[in-house]
Structures are given as C-alpha cells and as structure tokens.
Short mmCIF file of C-alpha atoms in Angstrom, two decimals:
data_model
loop_
_atom_site.label_atom_id
_atom_site.label_comp_id
_atom_site.label_asym_id
_atom_site.label_seq_id
_atom_site.Cartn_x
_atom_site.Cartn_y
_atom_site.Cartn_z
CA UNK A 1 59.42 127.88 82.00
CA UNK A 2 61.95 126.32 84.35
CA UNK A 3 65.61 125.84 83.46
CA UNK A 4 68.14 123.61 85.20
CA UNK A 5 71.51 125.30 85.60
CA UNK A 6 74.58 123.59 87.06
CA UNK A 7 76.27 125.01 90.11
CA UNK A 8 79.92 125.48 89.22
CA UNK A 9 81.93 126.20 92.38
CA UNK A 10 85.66 126.71 92.07
CA UNK A 11 87.87 124.10 93.74
CA UNK A 12 91.29 124.87 95.18
CA UNK A 13 94.08 122.96 96.91
CA UNK A 14 95.82 124.02 100.12
CA UNK A 15 99.57 124.08 100.52
CA UNK A 16 100.99 120.87 102.05
CA UNK A 17 101.32 120.80 105.85
CA UNK A 18 102.49 118.10 108.29
CA UNK A 19 99.78 115.48 108.72
CA UNK A 20 98.35 115.35 112.28
CA UNK A 21 97.48 111.65 111.97
CA UNK A 22 100.38 109.94 110.17
CA UNK A 23 103.90 110.88 111.14
CA UNK A 24 106.15 111.83 108.25
CA UNK A 25 103.27 112.49 105.84
CA UNK A 26 102.13 115.80 104.40
CA UNK A 27 98.47 116.84 104.43
CA UNK A 28 96.73 118.67 101.58
CA UNK A 29 93.04 119.57 101.18
CA UNK A 30 90.73 120.14 98.24
CA UNK A 31 88.24 122.88 99.11
CA UNK A 32 85.56 125.21 97.82
CA UNK A 33 83.59 128.15 99.22
CA UNK A 34 80.14 127.51 100.68
CA UNK A 35 78.03 130.56 99.95
CA UNK A 36 74.97 131.89 98.17
CA UNK A 37 71.38 130.73 97.97
CA UNK A 38 72.39 127.20 97.00
CA UNK A 39 74.74 126.67 99.95
CA UNK A 40 72.56 124.02 101.60
CA UNK A 41 72.17 121.97 98.43
CA UNK A 42 75.89 122.12 97.75
CA UNK A 43 76.66 121.14 101.35
CA UNK A 44 74.23 118.21 101.18
CA UNK A 45 75.67 116.98 97.90
CA UNK A 46 79.35 117.28 98.79
CA UNK A 47 78.84 115.88 102.29
CA UNK A 48 77.55 112.73 100.60
CA UNK A 49 80.85 112.66 98.67
CA UNK A 50 83.17 112.79 101.66
CA UNK A 51 83.46 116.56 102.16
CA UNK A 52 83.28 118.27 105.55
CA UNK A 53 82.29 121.82 106.51
CA UNK A 54 84.46 124.34 108.34
CA UNK A 55 82.65 127.69 108.62
CA UNK A 56 82.05 128.82 105.02
CA UNK A 57 84.31 126.22 103.42
CA UNK A 58 83.80 122.63 102.29
CA UNK A 59 86.93 120.49 102.18
CA UNK A 60 88.12 116.96 101.57
CA UNK A 61 91.63 115.53 102.09
CA UNK A 62 93.54 115.32 98.83
CA UNK A 63 97.05 114.36 99.82
CA UNK A 64 99.70 113.65 97.23
CA UNK A 65 101.08 110.45 98.75
CA UNK A 66 98.14 108.70 100.48
CA UNK A 67 94.36 108.65 100.87
CA UNK A 68 94.19 107.47 104.46
CA UNK A 69 91.58 109.99 105.68
CA UNK A 70 88.26 108.30 104.91
CA UNK A 71 84.95 110.00 105.57
CA UNK A 72 82.81 107.99 108.01
CA UNK A 73 79.12 107.88 108.80
CA UNK A 74 76.79 105.63 110.80
CA UNK A 75 73.83 103.98 109.12
CA UNK A 76 71.25 104.59 111.85
CA UNK A 77 69.05 101.64 110.84
CA UNK A 78 72.04 99.27 110.98
CA UNK A 79 73.36 100.49 114.34
CA UNK A 80 73.08 98.36 117.45
CA UNK A 81 74.78 99.47 120.65
CA UNK A 82 77.29 97.06 122.15
CA UNK A 83 77.50 96.37 125.89
CA UNK A 84 80.04 99.14 126.52
CA UNK A 85 77.97 101.69 124.61
CA UNK A 86 74.82 100.69 126.49
CA UNK A 87 76.65 101.27 129.78
CA UNK A 88 77.79 104.67 128.52
CA UNK A 89 74.22 105.61 127.62
CA UNK A 90 72.97 104.56 131.07
CA UNK A 91 75.69 106.55 132.85
CA UNK A 92 74.55 109.73 131.12
CA UNK A 93 70.77 109.53 131.45
CA UNK A 94 70.94 112.35 134.01
CA UNK A 95 72.25 114.89 131.49
CA UNK A 96 69.99 117.54 130.02
CA UNK A 97 70.24 118.11 126.27
CA UNK A 98 69.45 121.46 124.65
CA UNK A 99 69.71 122.31 120.95
CA UNK A 100 70.09 126.00 120.13
CA UNK A 101 70.88 128.26 117.20
CA UNK A 102 74.63 128.52 116.43
CA UNK A 103 75.58 131.23 118.87
CA UNK A 104 78.82 131.13 120.89
CA UNK A 105 78.78 131.71 124.66
CA UNK A 106 81.39 132.26 127.35
CA UNK A 107 80.53 128.91 128.95
CA UNK A 108 81.10 127.12 125.65
CA UNK A 109 84.47 128.78 125.14
CA UNK A 110 85.60 128.01 128.70
CA UNK A 111 84.72 124.33 128.18
CA UNK A 112 86.42 124.38 124.78
CA UNK A 113 89.64 125.72 126.34
CA UNK A 114 89.60 123.06 129.07
CA UNK A 115 89.08 120.38 126.44
CA UNK A 116 91.93 121.57 124.20
CA UNK A 117 94.37 122.05 127.08
CA UNK A 118 93.72 118.51 128.31
CA UNK A 119 93.35 116.61 125.03
CA UNK A 120 94.90 118.60 122.18
CA UNK A 121 97.39 121.03 123.68
CA UNK A 122 99.70 120.72 120.67
CA UNK A 123 96.99 120.54 118.03
CA UNK A 124 96.21 123.00 115.27
CA UNK A 125 93.40 124.64 117.28
CA UNK A 126 95.40 125.10 120.50
CA UNK A 127 95.86 128.84 119.97
CA UNK A 128 92.26 129.59 118.97
CA UNK A 129 91.03 132.70 120.78
CA UNK A 130 87.46 133.60 121.70
CA UNK A 131 86.85 135.47 118.43
CA UNK A 132 88.03 132.54 116.32
CA UNK A 133 85.90 130.22 118.42
CA UNK A 134 82.86 132.42 117.83
CA UNK A 135 83.55 132.34 114.09
CA UNK A 136 83.75 128.53 114.15
CA UNK A 137 80.34 128.33 115.82
CA UNK A 138 78.49 131.19 114.17
CA UNK A 139 79.79 131.43 110.60
CA UNK A 140 77.52 128.94 108.90
CA UNK A 141 75.40 129.53 105.79
CA UNK A 142 73.35 126.39 106.38
CA UNK A 143 71.06 124.88 109.01
CA UNK A 144 73.29 124.31 112.04
CA UNK A 145 72.65 123.72 115.72
CA UNK A 146 74.68 123.80 118.91
CA UNK A 147 73.75 120.78 121.00
CA UNK A 148 74.62 121.36 124.68
CA UNK A 149 74.71 118.76 127.45
CA UNK A 150 74.37 120.01 131.02
CA UNK A 151 74.72 118.32 134.39
CA UNK A 152 71.56 119.53 136.20
CA UNK A 153 72.96 118.80 139.66
CA UNK A 154 76.22 120.68 139.19
CA UNK A 155 74.45 123.16 136.87
CA UNK A 156 77.46 122.92 134.58
CA UNK A 157 77.87 122.64 130.83
CA UNK A 158 79.95 119.50 130.23
CA UNK A 159 79.66 118.69 126.51
CA UNK A 160 78.92 120.51 123.24
CA UNK A 161 78.50 119.49 119.61
CA UNK A 162 78.29 121.85 116.65
CA UNK A 163 75.95 119.90 114.38
CA UNK A 164 74.74 120.48 110.82
CA UNK A 165 71.33 119.22 109.73
CA UNK A 166 71.64 117.65 106.28
CA UNK A 167 68.91 116.29 104.02
CA UNK A 168 69.98 112.75 104.88
CA UNK A 169 71.33 113.06 108.40
CA UNK A 170 73.24 114.89 111.07
CA UNK A 171 76.85 115.96 110.63
CA UNK A 172 78.84 116.36 113.84
CA UNK A 173 81.10 119.21 112.72
CA UNK A 174 83.03 119.57 115.98
CA UNK A 175 82.52 118.23 119.49
CA UNK A 176 84.21 118.96 122.80
CA UNK A 177 83.58 118.02 126.40
CA UNK A 178 84.82 118.25 129.96
CA UNK A 179 88.06 116.31 130.51
CA UNK A 180 87.18 115.97 134.21
CA UNK A 181 84.62 113.17 133.70
CA UNK A 182 86.48 110.34 131.96
CA UNK A 183 84.12 107.77 133.47
CA UNK A 184 81.21 109.23 131.47
CA UNK A 185 82.84 108.66 128.03
CA UNK A 186 81.22 111.88 126.85
CA UNK A 187 82.62 111.71 123.31
CA UNK A 188 81.02 108.33 122.76
CA UNK A 189 77.82 109.44 124.48
CA UNK A 190 77.34 112.43 122.17
CA UNK A 191 77.56 110.14 119.15
CA UNK A 192 75.05 107.73 120.71
CA UNK A 193 72.70 110.61 121.46
CA UNK A 194 73.00 111.97 117.92
CA UNK A 195 72.07 108.52 116.62
CA UNK A 196 68.92 108.76 118.74
CA UNK A 197 68.18 112.30 117.52
CA UNK A 198 68.57 111.15 113.91
CA UNK A 199 66.35 108.12 114.53
CA UNK A 200 63.64 110.27 116.14
CA UNK A 201 63.66 112.62 113.15
CA UNK A 202 63.74 109.97 110.44
CA UNK A 203 67.26 110.83 109.30
CA UNK A 204 69.24 107.83 108.03
CA UNK A 205 72.84 108.84 108.82
CA UNK A 206 75.11 110.45 111.38
CA UNK A 207 78.29 111.82 109.79
CA UNK A 208 81.37 111.59 112.04
CA UNK A 209 84.13 113.25 110.02
CA UNK A 210 87.21 111.25 109.06
CA UNK A 211 88.54 107.88 110.10
CA UNK A 212 92.21 107.05 109.53
CA UNK A 213 93.50 103.45 109.40
CA UNK A 214 96.07 102.88 112.13
CA UNK A 215 95.35 106.16 113.95
CA UNK A 216 94.71 105.68 117.67
CA UNK A 217 92.92 109.04 117.79
CA UNK A 218 90.35 107.76 115.30
CA UNK A 219 90.04 104.19 116.54
CA UNK A 220 86.86 104.82 118.55
CA UNK A 221 84.82 105.39 115.39
CA UNK A 222 85.39 101.83 114.20
CA UNK A 223 83.66 100.57 117.36
CA UNK A 224 80.23 101.73 116.15
CA UNK A 225 78.21 99.13 114.27
CA UNK A 226 76.60 100.30 111.05
CA UNK A 227 79.71 102.34 110.18
CA UNK A 228 80.20 103.19 106.52
CA UNK A 229 83.38 104.51 104.88
CA UNK A 230 83.54 106.66 101.73
CA UNK A 231 86.19 104.99 99.60
CA UNK A 232 86.60 104.61 95.85
CA UNK A 233 83.89 107.17 95.19
CA UNK A 234 81.14 105.38 97.14
CA UNK A 235 79.95 104.58 100.65
CA UNK A 236 80.79 101.04 101.72
CA UNK A 237 80.09 99.11 104.89
CA UNK A 238 83.15 99.08 107.17
CA UNK A 239 85.10 95.85 106.89
CA UNK A 240 87.89 94.76 109.19
CA UNK A 241 89.75 98.04 109.96
CA UNK A 242 93.02 96.30 109.13
CA UNK A 243 91.82 95.89 105.53
CA UNK A 244 92.19 99.61 104.84
CA UNK A 245 95.96 99.83 105.29
CA UNK A 246 96.39 100.08 101.51
CA UNK A 247 94.84 103.56 101.63
CA UNK A 248 98.10 104.84 103.11
CA UNK A 249 100.05 103.73 100.02
CA UNK A 250 101.58 106.55 97.89
CA UNK A 251 99.85 105.24 94.75
CA UNK A 252 96.35 105.24 96.27
CA UNK A 253 95.56 108.87 95.38
CA UNK A 254 94.05 110.01 92.08
CA UNK A 255 95.38 113.20 90.42
CA UNK A 256 93.67 116.44 91.48
CA UNK A 257 92.14 117.05 88.05
CA UNK A 258 90.57 113.56 88.08
CA UNK A 259 89.23 114.06 91.61
CA UNK A 260 87.54 117.34 90.64
CA UNK A 261 86.15 115.87 87.41
CA UNK A 262 84.48 113.07 89.39
CA UNK A 263 82.69 115.38 91.86
CA UNK A 264 78.93 115.30 91.32
CA UNK A 265 77.37 118.76 91.64
CA UNK A 266 73.68 119.51 92.32
CA UNK A 267 71.50 121.38 89.88
CA UNK A 268 70.16 124.85 90.53
CA UNK A 269 66.52 125.34 89.61
CA UNK A 270 65.52 129.02 89.85
CA UNK A 271 61.94 129.92 90.82
CA UNK A 272 59.43 129.91 88.00
CA UNK A 273 58.50 133.34 86.63
CA UNK A 274 55.07 132.15 85.67
#
C-alpha cells in the first residue's frame, strides 16, 4: 500500500541587510534547507514558485517594505531572438561548449576573480576565496552541471555557468565570464545558448534569477522575448517593464506567515513495500 506524505520543510527569515539593487532599502530573504532524498522534488516545486538555489539552501526575497525582486524565466517556445541577439550568437559560433559535473577548477576560479574584480568589486561576493568558490560549485544535492565556454584558438576558458537541471527547464544559478571581451556580449550569449540547450532537450523554460524594476543591472533580462515574471503567486508574461514600478511600494508585500501558508509543497511517496 502506498501512502502520500507531505514534505514539511522549515522556513526561516534572514536578518535585514542593505539591498544591492535599490538604494535605501533593506533586503530580507525567506529560506529553507535543501536536503534529503526529496531534495530534487522540493527544488523543482519551489523553483516554480520563485525560489532560487544557493548551495544547500532555497531562498526567495521577502522584504518588509517592497517586493521588487521578481523571479524571471524565458518561455523557450515563445522566444525569438532580436537582431542584436542574433549578432551576438553569430559572434560566438567559434566557442566550444562543455558541460561537466559540478567540480571547481583553478581555471574557473581565476576567471571568477577576474569577473568580480572588473564587474562587482564592491559586491557581496567580492571577498569569496577559493574554498568558498568550490563550495558554491560543488555543494549541490540536485542535478547540476558546470557549462564551460572555451576559445579554441586562445585555448582559454572565457565563460562559465553553474546550471541546475529542473523537471521543467534549466536554472542558471550563477554565471561569470571574461571582462576582456566586451564585444562578445558573453552574458547574453550564455543565456541564448541555454535557450538552445533547453530547446534541444525538450525543456520549456530557462530560469534567469531575479529581475528588479528600475535596476540597470537587471535591465538586460527584459530584452529577451518570451520572458515571464513570477508575481502575485503566478507566472505572467512580461508586460511593459515600467508597469512593475508598483512592486517597489511598501504595501506590496504580504506578511511572512501568509507567504509561507501560500507555498505549495510537493508530496512524498515512499517506495511500495509490496
């Protein structure tokens, strides 16, 4: 006889910290541990509800005075590259792609340091050492891959994406690339290539993390057609980006208890004993 038992993870809230996207705001996250034999099912379910993975933790912004961080994903079937994106794809046809198990290397860390020093020198990851980097790459209880892009002429690693394979798509957990090739638009190219990988494998979505109305750092995500935003408890097709300014309003956030109560959890079905 088979019984259906609910997974009941514990949810917690981080202490408020300065928001990296909106000046003068405080950031707070709702999170839960990702562990055990049902980790993949929990990750699949919560990813579809706006959560993101960081090592063995799933989190979602839960700020007290705004809900500006909106989870974003690309509907692969609805995506059509614009002229600029087509040029980016053509400029990078020479790159070799290799997907490997999540194992950190010295070349990856060296590229990661160059990327941070050039693009995010004052960010929260600026002081990450090689051991913390290895933990970011390797500590995953689910199906993850490191997707590397190499210039075969220079024989140099120039872009990397840590990518989770979900039941309904690919989740780009963290990407970094060489700052010395701005003409290649490597950040955009990795997203375009992940769309192709998803399409080839019959996966409907590519998850991009969070998009923030009014944030220049996040503006590039709104340039992809087929973009969907998780807002109001459901995925909706991206409208005019200007239409989401209300999400920064102090009254746009539900109480923590209500947020947790509305999270849909998967069921655990143990193996039959005969």
